[in-house]
Coordinates of C-alpha atoms and ligand atoms in Angstrom, one line a residue:
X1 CA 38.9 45.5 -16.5
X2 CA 36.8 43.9 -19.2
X3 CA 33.3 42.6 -18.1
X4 CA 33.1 38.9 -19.0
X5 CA 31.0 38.5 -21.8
X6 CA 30.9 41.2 -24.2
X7 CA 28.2 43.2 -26.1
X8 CA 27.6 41.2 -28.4
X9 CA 27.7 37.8 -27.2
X10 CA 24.6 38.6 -24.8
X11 CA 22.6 39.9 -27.8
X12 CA 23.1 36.9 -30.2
X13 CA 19.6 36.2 -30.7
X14 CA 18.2 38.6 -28.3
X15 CA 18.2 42.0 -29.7
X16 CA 17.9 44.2 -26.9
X17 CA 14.5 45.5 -25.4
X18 CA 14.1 48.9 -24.8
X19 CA 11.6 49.4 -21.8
X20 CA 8.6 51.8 -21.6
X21 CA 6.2 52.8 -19.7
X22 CA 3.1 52.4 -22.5
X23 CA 0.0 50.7 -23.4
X24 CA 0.3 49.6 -26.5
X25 CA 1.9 50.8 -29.9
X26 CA 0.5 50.6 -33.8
X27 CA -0.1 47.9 -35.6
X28 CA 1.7 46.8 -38.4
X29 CA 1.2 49.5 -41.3
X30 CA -0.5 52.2 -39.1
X31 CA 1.3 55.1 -37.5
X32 CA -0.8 55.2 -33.9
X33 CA -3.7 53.3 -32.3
X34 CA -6.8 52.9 -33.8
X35 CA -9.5 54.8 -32.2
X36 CA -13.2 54.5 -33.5
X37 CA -16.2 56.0 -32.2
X38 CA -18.6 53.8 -31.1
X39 CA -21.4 54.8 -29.3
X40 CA -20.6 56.8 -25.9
X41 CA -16.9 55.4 -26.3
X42 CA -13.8 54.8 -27.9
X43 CA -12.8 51.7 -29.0
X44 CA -8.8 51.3 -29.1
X45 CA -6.9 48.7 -31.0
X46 CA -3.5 48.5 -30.8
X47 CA -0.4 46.1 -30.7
X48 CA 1.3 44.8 -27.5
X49 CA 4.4 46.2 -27.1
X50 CA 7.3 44.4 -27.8
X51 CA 9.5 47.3 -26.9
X52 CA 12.1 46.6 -29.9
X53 CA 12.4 50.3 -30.6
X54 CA 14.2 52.8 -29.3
X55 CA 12.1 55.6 -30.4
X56 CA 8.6 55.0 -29.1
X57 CA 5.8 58.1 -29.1
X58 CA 3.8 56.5 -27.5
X59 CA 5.5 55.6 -24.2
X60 CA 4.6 57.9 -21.9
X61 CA 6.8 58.7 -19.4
X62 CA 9.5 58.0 -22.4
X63 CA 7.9 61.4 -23.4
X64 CA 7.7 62.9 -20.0
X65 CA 11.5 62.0 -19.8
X66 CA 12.0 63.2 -23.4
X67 CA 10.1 66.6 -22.7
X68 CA 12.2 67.4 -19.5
X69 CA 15.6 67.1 -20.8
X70 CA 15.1 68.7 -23.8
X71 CA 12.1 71.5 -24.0
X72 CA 10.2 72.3 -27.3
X73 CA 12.3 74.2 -29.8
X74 CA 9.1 75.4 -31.4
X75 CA 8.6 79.3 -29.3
X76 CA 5.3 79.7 -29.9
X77 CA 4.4 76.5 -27.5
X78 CA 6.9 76.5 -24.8
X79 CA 6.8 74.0 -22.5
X80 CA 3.8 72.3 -23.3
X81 CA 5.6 68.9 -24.7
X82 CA 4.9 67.0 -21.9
X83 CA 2.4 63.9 -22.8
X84 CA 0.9 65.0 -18.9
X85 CA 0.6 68.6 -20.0
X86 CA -1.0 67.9 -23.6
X87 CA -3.7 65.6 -21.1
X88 CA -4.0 68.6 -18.5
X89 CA -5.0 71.3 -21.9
X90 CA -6.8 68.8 -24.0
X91 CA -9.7 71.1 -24.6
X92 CA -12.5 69.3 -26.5
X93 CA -13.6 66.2 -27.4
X94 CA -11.2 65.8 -30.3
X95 CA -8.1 67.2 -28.2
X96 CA -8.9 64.1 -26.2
X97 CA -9.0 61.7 -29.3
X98 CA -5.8 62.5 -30.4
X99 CA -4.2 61.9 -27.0
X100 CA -6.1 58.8 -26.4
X101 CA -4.5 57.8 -30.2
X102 CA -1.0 58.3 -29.0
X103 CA -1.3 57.1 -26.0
X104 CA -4.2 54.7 -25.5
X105 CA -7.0 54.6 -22.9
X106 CA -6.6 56.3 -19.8
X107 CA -9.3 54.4 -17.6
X108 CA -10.9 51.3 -20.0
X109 CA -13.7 49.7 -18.8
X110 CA -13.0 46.5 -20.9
X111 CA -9.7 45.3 -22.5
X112 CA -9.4 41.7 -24.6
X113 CA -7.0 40.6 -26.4
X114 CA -7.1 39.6 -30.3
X115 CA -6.5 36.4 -32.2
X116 CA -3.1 36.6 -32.9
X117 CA -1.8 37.2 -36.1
X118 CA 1.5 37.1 -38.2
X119 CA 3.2 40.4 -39.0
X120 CA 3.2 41.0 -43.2
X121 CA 6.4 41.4 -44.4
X122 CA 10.4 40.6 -43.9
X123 CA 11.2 39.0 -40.7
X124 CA 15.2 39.2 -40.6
X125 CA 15.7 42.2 -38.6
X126 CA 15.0 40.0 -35.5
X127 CA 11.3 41.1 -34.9
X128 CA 8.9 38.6 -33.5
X129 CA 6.9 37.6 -36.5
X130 CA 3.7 37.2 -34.8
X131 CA 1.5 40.8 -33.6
X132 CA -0.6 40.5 -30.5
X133 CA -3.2 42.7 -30.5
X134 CA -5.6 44.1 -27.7
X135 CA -9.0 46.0 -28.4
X136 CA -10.6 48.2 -25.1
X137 CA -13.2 50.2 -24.7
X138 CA -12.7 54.0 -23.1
X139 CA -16.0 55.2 -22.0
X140 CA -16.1 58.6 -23.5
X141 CA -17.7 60.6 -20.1
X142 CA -15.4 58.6 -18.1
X143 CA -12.2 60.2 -20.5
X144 CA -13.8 63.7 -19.7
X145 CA -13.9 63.0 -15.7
X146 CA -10.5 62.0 -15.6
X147 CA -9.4 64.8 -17.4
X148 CA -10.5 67.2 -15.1
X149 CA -9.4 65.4 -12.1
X150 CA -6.1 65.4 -13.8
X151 CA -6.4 69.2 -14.8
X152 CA -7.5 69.9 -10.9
X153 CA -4.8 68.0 -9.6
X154 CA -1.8 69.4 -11.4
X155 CA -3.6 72.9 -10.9
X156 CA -2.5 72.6 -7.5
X157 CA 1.4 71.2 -8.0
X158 CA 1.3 74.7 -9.5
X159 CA -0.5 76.8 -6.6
X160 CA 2.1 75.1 -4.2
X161 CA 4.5 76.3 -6.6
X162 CA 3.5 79.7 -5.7
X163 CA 4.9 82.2 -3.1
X164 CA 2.8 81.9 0.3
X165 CA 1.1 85.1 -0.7
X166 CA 0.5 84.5 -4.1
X167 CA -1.4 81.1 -2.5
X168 CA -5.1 81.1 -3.6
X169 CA -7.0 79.4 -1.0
X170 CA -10.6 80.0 -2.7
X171 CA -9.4 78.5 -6.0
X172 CA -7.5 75.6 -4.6
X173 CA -11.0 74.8 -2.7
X174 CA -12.6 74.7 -6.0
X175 CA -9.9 72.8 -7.6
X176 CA -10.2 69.9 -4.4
X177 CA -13.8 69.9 -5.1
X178 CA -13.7 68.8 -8.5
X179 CA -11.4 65.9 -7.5
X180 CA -13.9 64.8 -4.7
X181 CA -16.5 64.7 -7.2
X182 CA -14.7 63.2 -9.8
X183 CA -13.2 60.4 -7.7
X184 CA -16.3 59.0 -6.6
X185 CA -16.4 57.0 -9.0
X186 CA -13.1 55.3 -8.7
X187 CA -14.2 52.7 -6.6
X188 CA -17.0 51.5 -8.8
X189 CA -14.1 51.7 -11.5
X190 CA -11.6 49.9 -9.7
X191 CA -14.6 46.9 -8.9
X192 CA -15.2 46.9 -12.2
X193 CA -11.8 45.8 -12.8
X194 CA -11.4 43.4 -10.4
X195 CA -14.3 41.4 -12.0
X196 CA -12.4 41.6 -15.5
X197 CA -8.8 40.5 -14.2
X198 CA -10.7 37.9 -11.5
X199 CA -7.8 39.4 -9.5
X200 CA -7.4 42.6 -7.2
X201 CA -6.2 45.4 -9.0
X202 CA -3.1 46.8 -8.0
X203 CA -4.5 50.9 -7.2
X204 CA -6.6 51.3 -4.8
X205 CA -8.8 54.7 -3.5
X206 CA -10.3 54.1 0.0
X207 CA -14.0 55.5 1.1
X208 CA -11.7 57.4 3.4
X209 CA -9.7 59.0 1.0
X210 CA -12.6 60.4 -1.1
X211 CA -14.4 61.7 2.4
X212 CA -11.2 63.1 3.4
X213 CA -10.9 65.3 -0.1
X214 CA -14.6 65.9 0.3
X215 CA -14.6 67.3 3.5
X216 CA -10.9 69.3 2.7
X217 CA -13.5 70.8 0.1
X218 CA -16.0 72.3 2.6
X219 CA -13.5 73.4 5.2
X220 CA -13.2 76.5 6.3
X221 CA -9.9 78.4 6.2
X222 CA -8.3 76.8 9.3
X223 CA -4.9 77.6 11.6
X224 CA -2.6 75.5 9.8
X225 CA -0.8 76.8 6.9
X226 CA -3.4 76.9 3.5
X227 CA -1.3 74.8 1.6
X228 CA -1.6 71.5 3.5
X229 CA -4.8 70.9 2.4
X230 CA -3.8 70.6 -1.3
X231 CA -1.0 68.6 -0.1
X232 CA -2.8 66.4 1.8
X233 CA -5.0 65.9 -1.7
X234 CA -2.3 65.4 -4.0
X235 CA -0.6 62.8 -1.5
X236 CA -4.5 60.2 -1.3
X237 CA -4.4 60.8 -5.1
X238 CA -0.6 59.8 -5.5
X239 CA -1.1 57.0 -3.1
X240 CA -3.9 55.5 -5.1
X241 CA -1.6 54.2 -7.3
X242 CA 1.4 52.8 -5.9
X243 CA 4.9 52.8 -7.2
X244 CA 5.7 49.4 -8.3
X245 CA 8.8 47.3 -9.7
X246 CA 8.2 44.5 -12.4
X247 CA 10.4 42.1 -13.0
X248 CA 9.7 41.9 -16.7
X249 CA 7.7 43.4 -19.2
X250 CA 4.6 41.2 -19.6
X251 CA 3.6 42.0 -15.8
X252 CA 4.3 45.5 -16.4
X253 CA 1.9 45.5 -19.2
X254 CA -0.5 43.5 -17.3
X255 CA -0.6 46.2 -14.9
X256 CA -1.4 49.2 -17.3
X257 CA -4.0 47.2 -19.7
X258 CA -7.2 48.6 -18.0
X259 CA -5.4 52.4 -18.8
X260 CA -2.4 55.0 -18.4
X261 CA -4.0 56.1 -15.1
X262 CA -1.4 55.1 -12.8
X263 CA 1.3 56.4 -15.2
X264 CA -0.2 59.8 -15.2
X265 CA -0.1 59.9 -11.4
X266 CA 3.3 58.7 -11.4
X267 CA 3.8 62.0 -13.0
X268 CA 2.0 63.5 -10.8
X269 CA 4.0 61.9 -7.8
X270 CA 7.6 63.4 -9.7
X271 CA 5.9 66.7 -10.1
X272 CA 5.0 66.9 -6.2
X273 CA 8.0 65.6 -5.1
X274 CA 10.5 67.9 -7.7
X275 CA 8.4 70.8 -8.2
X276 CA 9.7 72.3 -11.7
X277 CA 7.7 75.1 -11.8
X278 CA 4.5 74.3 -14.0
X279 CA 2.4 77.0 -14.1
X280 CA -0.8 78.2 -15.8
X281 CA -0.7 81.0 -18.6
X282 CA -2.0 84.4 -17.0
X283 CA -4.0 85.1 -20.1
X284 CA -7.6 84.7 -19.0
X285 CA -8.4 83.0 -21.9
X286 CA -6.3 80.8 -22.3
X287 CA -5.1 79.4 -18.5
X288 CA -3.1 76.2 -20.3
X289 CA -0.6 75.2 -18.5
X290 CA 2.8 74.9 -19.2
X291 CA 6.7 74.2 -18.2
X292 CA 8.1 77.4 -17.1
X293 CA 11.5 78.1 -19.3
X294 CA 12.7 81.4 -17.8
X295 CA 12.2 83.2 -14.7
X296 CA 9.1 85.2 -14.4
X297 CA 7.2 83.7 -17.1
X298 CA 3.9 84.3 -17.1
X299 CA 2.4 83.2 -20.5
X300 CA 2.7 79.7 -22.3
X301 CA 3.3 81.6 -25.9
X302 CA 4.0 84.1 -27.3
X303 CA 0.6 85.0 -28.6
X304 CA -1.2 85.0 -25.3
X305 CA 1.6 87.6 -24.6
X306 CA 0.4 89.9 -26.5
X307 CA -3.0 89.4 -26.6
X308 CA -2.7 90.6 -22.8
X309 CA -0.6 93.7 -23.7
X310 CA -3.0 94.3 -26.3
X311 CA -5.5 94.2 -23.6
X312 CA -3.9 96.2 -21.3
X313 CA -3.0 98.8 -23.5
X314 CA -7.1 98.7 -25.1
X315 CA -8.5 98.8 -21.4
X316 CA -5.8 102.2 -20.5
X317 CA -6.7 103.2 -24.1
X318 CA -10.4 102.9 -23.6
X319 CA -10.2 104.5 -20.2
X320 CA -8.5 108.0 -22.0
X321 CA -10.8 108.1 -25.1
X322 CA -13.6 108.1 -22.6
X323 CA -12.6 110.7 -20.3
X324 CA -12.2 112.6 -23.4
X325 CA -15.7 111.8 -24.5
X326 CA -16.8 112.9 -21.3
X327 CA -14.9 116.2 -21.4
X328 CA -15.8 117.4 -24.8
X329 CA -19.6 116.6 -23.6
X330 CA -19.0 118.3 -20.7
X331 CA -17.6 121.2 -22.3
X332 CA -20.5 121.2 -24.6
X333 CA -23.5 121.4 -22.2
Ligands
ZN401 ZN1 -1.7 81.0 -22.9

């Protein structure tokens, strides 16, 4: 039976809106957000979405969706599409730029919007003539904090990925104390916030919470089994930011203007709840994380594959040329 009303009756008018989870997108004639350096911090600007598009790079769990159903083609970098991944290894100041350009500001400490202004160009393809744009302000050490909370966090979705005795409780302590410290200053954050939306922002981290993760992070190795402690830090972290339902886009984007944080631990939430094996690359020098593709992976690339045979094979070749160095001395004296 046909549906009264068909396709195209409902869109006269109204061409259709293609939700996403995202902060903002380009402005007309730019191909990502504008990121300046000012000072200690980044200054985005960027359009409002108006989510006309169907292909949008910078929603982010779009991407996170994107990455999962269809993994990179490209086998040197396997399995590190992910927008949450690319966060997790940003290594460096500028790795962190060019996330915070596709994706905007993770934690802002001020957001405004611009005088509005009309879009150059044709209009008939149904676009809204008129671009709202917003400006905020990331605070650059702020960036770097959540980053390693972030790092930390998803560092232990992948240690309770492991077998039990593959678990490693000293590391995991380590990992729980970096989130304690980091957290501390969510609160202060999250007041901030409230004074800049005069209304309570929708994420919350108790005093509680942080002593709980705190004191997890000084515990001693106790009866229960040593995973519960991470779990117990991944759930405060997940329950920070709630999941919520909008019933249209502009309160949606009213809740993500001060920052992708919540989105990232929504990620973070899927990745508890539906372990898919993320793991981190066994080369020493590398430790990026990735998606595992096949079965007993244990690198992210194929490079860092090698560079450990290479290894191996230098450290067994080391030890041989040495014991002969040792017996031809030997055989000398
Ligand atoms: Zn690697």
């Amino acid at each position: 039976m046909n549906r009264p009303g068909g396709k195209s009756k409902n869109q006269i008018g109204y061409p259709p809106l293609y939700i996403g989870f995202q902060w903002g997108e380009p402005s007309v004639g730019e191909d990502s957000l504008r990121v300046e350096k000012v000072g200690g911090s980044l200054r985005i600007t960027a359009a409002r979405p108006d989510y006309l598009s169907e292909n949008r790079p910078w929603d982010f769990i779009g991407q996170y969706e994107k990455a999962r159903k269809k993994p990179s083609i490209n086998k040197l970098e396997l399995g590190k599409d992910s927008p949450h991944i690319e966060f997790a290894n940003a290594k460096g100041d500028d790795e962190l730029i060019t996330f915070v350009r596709k994706f905007g500001p993770i934690v802002a400490n001020s957001w405004k919007m611009l005088p509005i202004t009309v879009k150059p160009g044709p209009v008939e393809t149904g676009d809204s003539p008129l671009q709202i744009l917003m400006r905020a302000r990331q605070d650059f050490q702020e960036l770097r904090a959540e980053q390693k909370i972030f790092r930390a966090s998803l560092a232990l979705v992948a240690e309770l990925g492991k077998k039990d005795s593959e678990y490693d409780f000293e590391s995991t302590k380590r990992k729980i104390a970096e989130i304690g410290e980091g957290i501390a200053d969510w609160p202060r954050q999250w007041a901030r916030e409230r004074k800049q939306r005069h209304q309570y922002p929708r994420w919350k981290i108790s005093k509680e919470s942080i002593g709980r993760i705190v004191h997890l992070s000084r515990s001693k190795r106790g009866g229960l089994a040593p995973q519960v402690d991470a779990r117990i830090v991944l759930c405060e972290l997940i329950n920070a930011f709630p999941a919520l339902a909008f019933p249209n886009p502009p309160e949606m984007h009213f809740y993500l203007r001060f920052g992708i944080r919540p989105l990232l631990y929504t990620i973070l939430r899927r990745e508890f709840f539906q372990p898919r094996d993320v793991a981190i690359c066994a080369n020493s020098q590398c430790r990026a994380f990735f998606e595992v593709q096949r079965a007993g992976q244990r690198f992210c690339n194929a490079v860092c594959s090698r560079r450990h045979r290479q290894r191996d094979y230098w450290e067994v070749q080391g030890k041989t040329l040495r014991q002969v160095r040792l017996a031809n001395r030997a055989e000398r004296i």
